[in-house]
Amino acid sequence: MSEIVLINVTGEDRPGITAALTAILARYQVPILDIGQSTIHNALALGLMVELPRAGTDCGVFKELLFSAHTLGLDIRFTPIAEDNYEGWVHEQGQPRHILTLVGREIEAEHIARVSSVVAERGLNVDRIARLTGRISRRERLPAALASVELSVRGAVPDLTELHGDLLALGRVLDVDISVQEDDIFRRNRRLVCFDMDSTLIQTEVIDELAAAAGVGAEVAAITEAAMRGELDFKESFRQRMALLKGLDESVLAGIAARLPITEGADRLIATLKRLGYRVAILSGGFTYFAEHLQRRFGIDYVHANRLEFQDGKLTGEVSGEIVDGARKAELLREIAEREGIRLEQVIAVGDGANDLPMLAIAGLGIAFHAKPIVTEQARHAIATVGLDAILYLLGMRDRDVEMLSPSAISGT
């Protein structure tokens, strides 16, 4: 016969503590049923669940552990665990698990408290909390610094859409992005990312830039906004806007391409994913002229957009080939995934407009980025307060992981 005991150790962290205590257990051939350790600012919390002979109090293991803990300046507590309690805990391991990720400029106590309350109201239990971003200096404040915390929760979620909606609404109130994902193998194994271009990879709508140069900015902007809100059919609105650009000189495009405003975090995100072997695509209702400019800058693998037509060095007001609308974006995403041998669950799609919804819906991780309300409400994930590199934290990456992939770290310089 045996008994199960939970051993909790707290105190100032230093090298060798875990080795010293587990060495004692090893001498007594004590099985370790579970183990967990965390350290915050040199404060150690170590837990071991062990199985001892029924006469464990007489075998000397407790005495040695107490003496070792005292020598190391640690507090140690022993808690017997009833067999039924333990077996119930074992059977809970098959419960569904989800990952909640908070990303913002700073994570405050209210953020954790409010999210934890939403979790508790649904009968879910927080198993683990981890900080993904690096330590933040209180002396040197970086204007674009990010803070991210990940919560692992256990328990059934009958309606994931409802939970997402509640967290999305809470995020708006708290000015922080909150994402919930199933903790499955696909979350840890994404392989392809597909971006919209305008107002996603770049902080402008290129067609509006062209319209401004042509002197029809107000007319085109009104049509663009209506299309992005889903009030107009994309193809029809696209033809209307293109017709207004007829006669614009080709030389204007080079100047616009040279000054495209790149979205915050795009460089860091794409560089990191490329070093990890991700394939990267631009699927845009914009124009290949500008998408190919970004392709050269970022090393994009696939570009699909609308190809402008010119005659005598001026825009004809038409595009060649099939117009890339929402349905076409989803079709292209499927084609690229199939060509690369990648499951849709392994695909990330990022966009801001109504014409991005079809591809966001079929991707394993579909993200509405600083999106129109209709898109944010229908997408399963949203980023509204920070840059594109927040996606790294939704993938469970830590800042130190990203730093390891930097060119200087790889080259050893």
GROMACS .gro file of C-alpha atoms in nm:
model
  413
    1MET     CA    1   0.000   0.000   0.000
    2SER     CA    2   0.113   0.357  -0.065
    3GLU     CA    3   0.001   0.714  -0.011
    4ILE     CA    4   0.017   1.019  -0.231
    5VAL     CA    5   0.170   1.339  -0.099
    6LEU     CA    6   0.193   1.685  -0.252
    7ILE     CA    7   0.520   1.860  -0.165
    8ASN     CA    8   0.525   2.240  -0.197
    9VAL     CA    9   0.856   2.425  -0.178
   10THR     CA   10   0.891   2.804  -0.173
   11GLY     CA   11   1.177   3.043  -0.116
   12GLU     CA   12   1.459   3.227  -0.291
   13ASP     CA   13   1.562   3.057  -0.611
   14ARG     CA   14   1.919   2.945  -0.675
   15PRO     CA   15   2.089   2.673  -0.882
   16GLY     CA   16   2.078   2.320  -0.740
   17ILE     CA   17   1.752   2.326  -0.544
   18THR     CA   18   1.560   2.089  -0.769
   19ALA     CA   19   1.863   1.861  -0.795
   20ALA     CA   20   1.909   1.844  -0.417
   21LEU     CA   21   1.546   1.763  -0.336
   22THR     CA   22   1.489   1.512  -0.616
   23ALA     CA   23   1.816   1.338  -0.526
   24ILE     CA   24   1.666   1.259  -0.185
   25LEU     CA   25   1.354   1.119  -0.347
   26ALA     CA   26   1.572   0.915  -0.581
   27ARG     CA   27   1.760   0.754  -0.291
   28TYR     CA   28   1.427   0.633  -0.154
   29GLN     CA   29   1.310   0.528  -0.504
   30VAL     CA   30   1.005   0.755  -0.478
   31PRO     CA   31   0.797   0.787  -0.800
   32ILE     CA   32   0.716   1.144  -0.904
   33LEU     CA   33   0.358   1.159  -1.034
   34ASP     CA   34   0.362   1.526  -1.126
   35ILE     CA   35   0.601   1.819  -1.106
   36GLY     CA   36   0.577   2.191  -1.171
   37GLN     CA   37   0.809   2.483  -1.107
   38SER     CA   38   0.792   2.857  -1.163
   39THR     CA   39   1.011   3.151  -1.069
   40ILE     CA   40   0.915   3.517  -1.054
   41HIS     CA   41   1.193   3.764  -0.968
   42ASN     CA   42   1.401   3.492  -0.793
   43ALA     CA   43   1.101   3.371  -0.592
   44LEU     CA   44   1.067   2.994  -0.636
   45ALA     CA   45   0.750   2.787  -0.627
   46LEU     CA   46   0.814   2.414  -0.676
   47GLY     CA   47   0.552   2.142  -0.651
   48LEU     CA   48   0.603   1.766  -0.656
   49MET     CA   49   0.332   1.503  -0.626
   50VAL     CA   50   0.491   1.178  -0.509
   51GLU     CA   51   0.388   0.829  -0.412
   52LEU     CA   52   0.529   0.704  -0.080
   53PRO     CA   53   0.506   0.375   0.103
   54ARG     CA   54   0.214   0.376   0.347
   55ALA     CA   55   0.473   0.389   0.624
   56GLY     CA   56   0.638   0.687   0.455
   57THR     CA   57   0.645   0.894   0.773
   58ASP     CA   58   0.883   0.637   0.923
   59CYS     CA   59   1.112   0.586   0.626
   60GLY     CA   60   1.320   0.901   0.670
   61VAL     CA   61   1.240   1.074   0.343
   62PHE     CA   62   1.041   1.352   0.515
   63LYS     CA   63   1.318   1.409   0.765
   64GLU     CA   64   1.581   1.442   0.492
   65LEU     CA   65   1.364   1.672   0.284
   66LEU     CA   66   1.298   1.895   0.583
   67PHE     CA   67   1.667   1.912   0.669
   68SER     CA   68   1.768   1.986   0.309
   69ALA     CA   69   1.503   2.258   0.278
   70HIS     CA   70   1.619   2.419   0.602
   71THR     CA   71   1.981   2.412   0.484
   72LEU     CA   72   1.879   2.579   0.158
   73GLY     CA   73   1.666   2.842   0.334
   74LEU     CA   74   1.340   2.710   0.189
   75ASP     CA   75   0.990   2.654   0.323
   76ILE     CA   76   0.848   2.308   0.258
   77ARG     CA   77   0.497   2.174   0.315
   78PHE     CA   78   0.359   1.820   0.286
   79THR     CA   79  -0.010   1.764   0.201
   80PRO     CA   80  -0.161   1.413   0.186
   81ILE     CA   81  -0.385   1.358  -0.118
   82ALA     CA   82  -0.683   1.123  -0.084
   83GLU     CA   83  -0.691   0.843  -0.339
   84ASP     CA   84  -1.033   0.945  -0.476
   85ASN     CA   85  -0.910   1.303  -0.507
   86TYR     CA   86  -0.605   1.190  -0.699
   87GLU     CA   87  -0.801   0.962  -0.933
   88GLY     CA   88  -1.045   1.244  -1.006
   89TRP     CA   89  -0.749   1.466  -1.098
   90VAL     CA   90  -0.612   1.193  -1.328
   91HIS     CA   91  -0.943   1.164  -1.514
   92GLU     CA   92  -0.953   1.540  -1.571
   93GLN     CA   93  -0.651   1.517  -1.803
   94GLY     CA   94  -0.876   1.439  -2.098
   95GLN     CA   95  -1.063   1.768  -2.067
   96PRO     CA   96  -1.045   2.018  -2.354
   97ARG     CA   97  -0.785   2.290  -2.319
   98HIS     CA   98  -0.777   2.640  -2.462
   99ILE     CA   99  -0.517   2.913  -2.479
  100LEU     CA  100  -0.612   3.272  -2.399
  101THR     CA  101  -0.358   3.529  -2.519
  102LEU     CA  102  -0.356   3.891  -2.406
  103VAL     CA  103  -0.153   4.143  -2.607
  104GLY     CA  104  -0.128   4.516  -2.545
  105ARG     CA  105   0.109   4.798  -2.467
  106GLU     CA  106   0.096   4.696  -2.102
  107ILE     CA  107  -0.083   4.418  -1.913
  108GLU     CA  108  -0.240   4.540  -1.591
  109ALA     CA  109  -0.400   4.366  -1.294
  110GLU     CA  110  -0.746   4.462  -1.419
  111HIS     CA  111  -0.681   4.282  -1.748
  112ILE     CA  112  -0.597   3.956  -1.570
  113ALA     CA  113  -0.880   3.997  -1.319
  114ARG     CA  114  -1.149   4.058  -1.581
  115VAL     CA  115  -1.032   3.778  -1.811
  116SER     CA  116  -1.004   3.538  -1.518
  117SER     CA  117  -1.359   3.627  -1.416
  118VAL     CA  118  -1.489   3.540  -1.765
  119VAL     CA  119  -1.305   3.207  -1.741
  120ALA     CA  120  -1.439   3.131  -1.393
  121GLU     CA  121  -1.798   3.219  -1.488
  122ARG     CA  122  -1.785   2.938  -1.745
  123GLY     CA  123  -1.655   2.682  -1.499
  124LEU     CA  124  -1.311   2.677  -1.660
  125ASN     CA  125  -0.993   2.647  -1.458
  126VAL     CA  126  -0.665   2.828  -1.524
  127ASP     CA  127  -0.383   2.572  -1.528
  128ARG     CA  128  -0.093   2.796  -1.618
  129ILE     CA  129  -0.008   3.162  -1.676
  130ALA     CA  130   0.308   3.263  -1.863
  131ARG     CA  131   0.457   3.592  -1.978
  132LEU     CA  132   0.557   3.578  -2.345
  133THR     CA  133   0.718   3.919  -2.383
  134GLY     CA  134   1.052   4.015  -2.235
  135ARG     CA  135   1.101   4.200  -1.910
  136ILE     CA  136   0.994   4.563  -1.927
  137SER     CA  137   1.217   4.837  -1.791
  138ARG     CA  138   1.041   5.099  -1.579
  139ARG     CA  139   1.317   5.351  -1.650
  140GLU     CA  140   1.346   5.324  -2.028
  141ARG     CA  141   0.997   5.323  -2.177
  142LEU     CA  142   0.991   5.210  -2.539
  143PRO     CA  143   0.705   5.368  -2.737
  144ALA     CA  144   0.630   5.054  -2.939
  145ALA     CA  145   0.688   4.803  -2.658
  146LEU     CA  146   0.447   4.510  -2.634
  147ALA     CA  147   0.327   4.307  -2.340
  148SER     CA  148   0.175   3.962  -2.374
  149VAL     CA  149   0.051   3.702  -2.127
  150GLU     CA  150  -0.078   3.354  -2.207
  151LEU     CA  151  -0.331   3.161  -1.997
  152SER     CA  152  -0.387   2.789  -2.037
  153VAL     CA  153  -0.740   2.694  -1.929
  154ARG     CA  154  -0.903   2.355  -1.879
  155GLY     CA  155  -1.266   2.258  -1.925
  156ALA     CA  156  -1.538   2.223  -2.185
  157VAL     CA  157  -1.637   2.531  -2.386
  158PRO     CA  158  -1.986   2.462  -2.527
  159ASP     CA  159  -1.989   2.775  -2.745
  160LEU     CA  160  -1.644   2.899  -2.847
  161THR     CA  161  -1.798   3.173  -3.063
  162GLU     CA  162  -1.984   3.314  -2.764
  163LEU     CA  163  -1.668   3.309  -2.552
  164HIS     CA  164  -1.478   3.484  -2.832
  165GLY     CA  165  -1.748   3.749  -2.851
  166ASP     CA  166  -1.736   3.815  -2.478
  167LEU     CA  167  -1.356   3.841  -2.479
  168LEU     CA  168  -1.363   4.066  -2.785
  169ALA     CA  169  -1.606   4.302  -2.613
  170LEU     CA  170  -1.395   4.297  -2.298
  171GLY     CA  171  -1.083   4.374  -2.501
  172ARG     CA  172  -1.249   4.684  -2.644
  173VAL     CA  173  -1.327   4.810  -2.295
  174LEU     CA  174  -0.977   4.736  -2.164
  175ASP     CA  175  -0.790   4.848  -2.481
  176VAL     CA  176  -0.612   4.514  -2.509
  177ASP     CA  177  -0.638   4.229  -2.761
  178ILE     CA  178  -0.765   3.897  -2.624
  179SER     CA  179  -0.762   3.579  -2.832
  180VAL     CA  180  -0.889   3.230  -2.745
  181GLN     CA  181  -0.772   2.922  -2.935
  182GLU     CA  182  -0.810   2.549  -2.897
  183ASP     CA  183  -0.484   2.410  -2.762
  184ASP     CA  184  -0.428   2.149  -3.029
  185ILE     CA  185  -0.143   2.029  -3.250
  186PHE     CA  186  -0.234   2.271  -3.530
  187ARG     CA  187  -0.190   2.577  -3.310
  188ARG     CA  188   0.173   2.477  -3.264
  189ASN     CA  189   0.229   2.382  -3.629
  190ARG     CA  190   0.118   2.664  -3.861
  191ARG     CA  191   0.307   2.669  -4.191
  192LEU     CA  192   0.152   2.932  -4.422
  193VAL     CA  193   0.046   3.294  -4.366
  194CYS     CA  194  -0.171   3.483  -4.617
  195PHE     CA  195  -0.196   3.861  -4.591
  196ASP     CA  196  -0.431   4.112  -4.737
  197MET     CA  197  -0.221   4.409  -4.850
  198ASP     CA  198  -0.405   4.741  -4.823
  199SER     CA  199  -0.466   4.852  -4.462
  200THR     CA  200  -0.304   4.528  -4.346
  201LEU     CA  201   0.058   4.498  -4.462
  202ILE     CA  202   0.054   4.867  -4.549
  203GLN     CA  203  -0.127   5.148  -4.368
  204THR     CA  204  -0.313   5.283  -4.666
  205GLU     CA  205  -0.549   5.188  -4.947
  206VAL     CA  206  -0.340   5.218  -5.263
  207ILE     CA  207  -0.642   5.282  -5.479
  208ASP     CA  208  -0.713   5.587  -5.263
  209GLU     CA  209  -0.356   5.707  -5.316
  210LEU     CA  210  -0.400   5.670  -5.691
  211ALA     CA  211  -0.732   5.849  -5.673
  212ALA     CA  212  -0.581   6.140  -5.483
  213ALA     CA  213  -0.315   6.173  -5.753
  214ALA     CA  214  -0.589   6.166  -6.019
  215GLY     CA  215  -0.797   6.428  -5.838
  216VAL     CA  216  -1.088   6.192  -5.763
  217GLY     CA  217  -0.996   6.105  -5.405
  218ALA     CA  218  -1.330   6.179  -5.240
  219GLU     CA  219  -1.533   5.983  -5.494
  220VAL     CA  220  -1.310   5.674  -5.477
  221ALA     CA  221  -1.276   5.683  -5.097
  222ALA     CA  222  -1.653   5.679  -5.055
  223ILE     CA  223  -1.685   5.372  -5.278
  224THR     CA  224  -1.391   5.199  -5.100
  225GLU     CA  225  -1.541   5.247  -4.753
  226ALA     CA  226  -1.879   5.118  -4.864
  227ALA     CA  227  -1.717   4.809  -5.016
  228MET     CA  228  -1.505   4.737  -4.707
  229ARG     CA  229  -1.816   4.764  -4.488
  230GLY     CA  230  -1.983   4.504  -4.707
  231GLU     CA  231  -2.244   4.747  -4.841
  232LEU     CA  232  -2.136   4.708  -5.206
  233ASP     CA  233  -2.040   4.408  -5.416
  234PHE     CA  234  -1.660   4.416  -5.433
  235LYS     CA  235  -1.629   4.352  -5.806
  236GLU     CA  236  -1.879   4.620  -5.900
  237SER     CA  237  -1.728   4.873  -5.661
  238PHE     CA  238  -1.384   4.787  -5.798
  239ARG     CA  239  -1.492   4.856  -6.156
  240GLN     CA  240  -1.646   5.188  -6.050
  241ARG     CA  241  -1.326   5.299  -5.881
  242MET     CA  242  -1.101   5.186  -6.166
  243ALA     CA  243  -1.308   5.379  -6.419
  244LEU     CA  244  -1.241   5.697  -6.222
  245LEU     CA  245  -0.863   5.639  -6.255
  246LYS     CA  246  -0.864   5.626  -6.634
  247GLY     CA  247  -0.589   5.843  -6.784
  248LEU     CA  248  -0.359   5.850  -6.477
  249ASP     CA  249   0.008   5.857  -6.582
  250GLU     CA  250   0.210   5.540  -6.512
  251SER     CA  251   0.495   5.742  -6.358
  252VAL     CA  252   0.273   5.820  -6.057
  253LEU     CA  253   0.280   5.456  -5.944
  254ALA     CA  254   0.656   5.444  -5.879
  255GLY     CA  255   0.637   5.737  -5.640
  256ILE     CA  256   0.348   5.582  -5.446
  257ALA     CA  257   0.530   5.246  -5.425
  258ALA     CA  258   0.845   5.412  -5.288
  259ARG     CA  259   0.659   5.568  -4.996
  260LEU     CA  260   0.419   5.289  -4.899
  261PRO     CA  261   0.372   5.310  -4.518
  262ILE     CA  262   0.457   4.965  -4.380
  263THR     CA  263   0.239   4.851  -4.090
  264GLU     CA  264   0.396   4.834  -3.744
  265GLY     CA  265   0.539   4.489  -3.671
  266ALA     CA  266   0.527   4.363  -4.032
  267ASP     CA  267   0.905   4.342  -4.070
  268ARG     CA  268   0.951   4.155  -3.741
  269LEU     CA  269   0.663   3.916  -3.805
  270ILE     CA  270   0.752   3.819  -4.161
  271ALA     CA  271   1.127   3.794  -4.095
  272THR     CA  272   1.063   3.561  -3.799
  273LEU     CA  273   0.817   3.340  -3.985
  274LYS     CA  274   1.043   3.316  -4.290
  275ARG     CA  275   1.334   3.201  -4.072
  276LEU     CA  276   1.105   2.931  -3.933
  277GLY     CA  277   1.029   2.808  -4.283
  278TYR     CA  278   0.681   2.955  -4.322
  279ARG     CA  279   0.549   3.024  -4.671
  280VAL     CA  280   0.413   3.379  -4.706
  281ALA     CA  281   0.150   3.504  -4.950
  282ILE     CA  282  -0.017   3.832  -5.041
  283LEU     CA  283  -0.379   3.782  -5.150
  284SER     CA  284  -0.503   4.130  -5.234
  285GLY     CA  285  -0.787   4.309  -5.402
  286GLY     CA  286  -0.525   4.577  -5.472
  287PHE     CA  287  -0.265   4.576  -5.747
  288THR     CA  288   0.026   4.351  -5.839
  289TYR     CA  289   0.246   4.654  -5.907
  290PHE     CA  290   0.254   4.739  -5.537
  291ALA     CA  291   0.229   4.382  -5.408
  292GLU     CA  292   0.539   4.289  -5.608
  293HIS     CA  293   0.719   4.587  -5.454
  294LEU     CA  294   0.644   4.433  -5.109
  295GLN     CA  295   0.739   4.090  -5.240
  296ARG     CA  296   1.090   4.215  -5.315
  297ARG     CA  297   1.118   4.383  -4.976
  298PHE     CA  298   0.994   4.094  -4.762
  299GLY     CA  299   1.077   3.788  -4.972
  300ILE     CA  300   0.710   3.699  -5.020
  301ASP     CA  301   0.657   3.357  -5.181
  302TYR     CA  302   0.322   3.414  -5.353
  303VAL     CA  303   0.153   3.728  -5.484
  304HIS     CA  304  -0.201   3.736  -5.620
  305ALA     CA  305  -0.363   4.073  -5.692
  306ASN     CA  306  -0.515   4.271  -5.978
  307ARG     CA  307  -0.295   4.360  -6.275
  308LEU     CA  308  -0.339   4.713  -6.402
  309GLU     CA  309  -0.366   4.781  -6.775
  310PHE     CA  310  -0.179   5.068  -6.942
  311GLN     CA  311  -0.204   5.221  -7.286
  312ASP     CA  312   0.044   5.484  -7.403
  313GLY     CA  313   0.178   5.507  -7.047
  314LYS     CA  314  -0.160   5.579  -6.890
  315LEU     CA  315  -0.414   5.371  -6.697
  316THR     CA  316  -0.699   5.240  -6.910
  317GLY     CA  317  -0.934   5.210  -6.614
  318GLU     CA  318  -0.933   4.832  -6.654
  319VAL     CA  319  -0.744   4.534  -6.509
  320SER     CA  320  -0.639   4.219  -6.693
  321GLY     CA  321  -0.756   3.880  -6.575
  322GLU     CA  322  -1.000   3.783  -6.304
  323ILE     CA  323  -1.072   4.040  -6.033
  324VAL     CA  324  -0.944   3.922  -5.693
  325ASP     CA  325  -1.246   3.949  -5.463
  326GLY     CA  326  -1.329   3.770  -5.137
  327ALA     CA  327  -1.426   3.441  -5.298
  328ARG     CA  328  -1.113   3.444  -5.512
  329LYS     CA  329  -0.893   3.507  -5.207
  330ALA     CA  330  -1.035   3.200  -5.034
  331GLU     CA  331  -0.990   2.995  -5.351
  332LEU     CA  332  -0.627   3.109  -5.382
  333LEU     CA  333  -0.557   3.027  -5.018
  334ARG     CA  334  -0.685   2.673  -5.075
  335GLU     CA  335  -0.476   2.636  -5.391
  336ILE     CA  336  -0.154   2.751  -5.222
  337ALA     CA  337  -0.212   2.527  -4.920
  338GLU     CA  338  -0.272   2.228  -5.146
  339ARG     CA  339   0.038   2.308  -5.355
  340GLU     CA  340   0.251   2.329  -5.041
  341GLY     CA  341   0.098   2.016  -4.885
  342ILE     CA  342  -0.039   2.218  -4.594
  343ARG     CA  343  -0.371   2.160  -4.417
  344LEU     CA  344  -0.608   2.454  -4.384
  345GLU     CA  345  -0.576   2.425  -4.005
  346GLN     CA  346  -0.209   2.518  -4.050
  347VAL     CA  347  -0.287   2.840  -4.236
  348ILE     CA  348  -0.295   3.193  -4.092
  349ALA     CA  349  -0.500   3.455  -4.278
  350VAL     CA  350  -0.490   3.825  -4.192
  351GLY     CA  351  -0.711   4.101  -4.331
  352ASP     CA  352  -0.922   4.404  -4.250
  353GLY     CA  353  -1.209   4.424  -4.499
  354ALA     CA  354  -1.532   4.241  -4.575
  355ASN     CA  355  -1.367   4.085  -4.883
  356ASP     CA  356  -1.121   3.913  -4.646
  357LEU     CA  357  -1.391   3.728  -4.451
  358PRO     CA  358  -1.403   3.419  -4.679
  359MET     CA  359  -1.031   3.349  -4.635
  360LEU     CA  360  -1.041   3.431  -4.263
  361ALA     CA  361  -1.323   3.180  -4.222
  362ILE     CA  362  -1.140   2.883  -4.375
  363ALA     CA  363  -0.795   2.945  -4.225
  364GLY     CA  364  -0.698   2.768  -3.905
  365LEU     CA  365  -0.611   3.108  -3.756
  366GLY     CA  366  -0.814   3.387  -3.918
  367ILE     CA  367  -0.729   3.732  -3.780
  368ALA     CA  368  -0.916   4.058  -3.833
  369PHE     CA  369  -0.645   4.323  -3.817
  370HIS     CA  370  -0.755   4.677  -3.720
  371ALA     CA  371  -1.061   4.578  -3.914
  372LYS     CA  372  -1.400   4.719  -3.998
  373PRO     CA  373  -1.670   4.634  -3.737
  374ILE     CA  374  -1.842   4.376  -3.958
  375VAL     CA  375  -1.512   4.191  -4.001
  376THR     CA  376  -1.415   4.202  -3.634
  377GLU     CA  377  -1.756   4.067  -3.534
  378GLN     CA  378  -1.741   3.773  -3.774
  379ALA     CA  379  -1.373   3.678  -3.750
  380ARG     CA  380  -1.264   3.434  -3.481
  381HIS     CA  381  -0.964   3.645  -3.376
  382ALA     CA  382  -0.889   4.015  -3.382
  383ILE     CA  383  -0.596   4.249  -3.328
  384ALA     CA  384  -0.699   4.610  -3.278
  385THR     CA  385  -0.455   4.774  -3.036
  386VAL     CA  386  -0.105   4.678  -3.154
  387GLY     CA  387   0.096   4.583  -3.465
  388LEU     CA  388   0.119   4.273  -3.681
  389ASP     CA  389   0.395   4.115  -3.471
  390ALA     CA  390   0.131   4.043  -3.205
  391ILE     CA  391   0.058   3.737  -3.419
  392LEU     CA  392   0.384   3.585  -3.291
  393TYR     CA  393   0.232   3.570  -2.942
  394LEU     CA  394  -0.086   3.407  -3.072
  395LEU     CA  395   0.146   3.132  -3.198
  396GLY     CA  396   0.286   3.093  -2.845
  397MET     CA  397   0.626   3.243  -2.924
  398ARG     CA  398   0.825   3.428  -2.661
  399ASP     CA  399   1.047   3.727  -2.722
  400ARG     CA  400   1.352   3.515  -2.646
  401ASP     CA  401   1.243   3.270  -2.918
  402VAL     CA  402   1.226   3.554  -3.170
  403GLU     CA  403   1.564   3.689  -3.059
  404MET     CA  404   1.721   3.344  -3.111
  405LEU     CA  405   1.609   3.363  -3.474
  406SER     CA  406   1.759   3.705  -3.541
  407PRO     CA  407   2.047   3.716  -3.794
  408SER     CA  408   2.298   3.817  -3.526
  409ALA     CA  409   2.198   3.529  -3.299
  410ILE     CA  410   2.211   3.279  -3.584
  411SER     CA  411   2.555   3.399  -3.700
  412GLY     CA  412   2.685   3.415  -3.343
  413THR     CA  413   2.783   3.781  -3.366
   0.00000   0.00000   0.00000
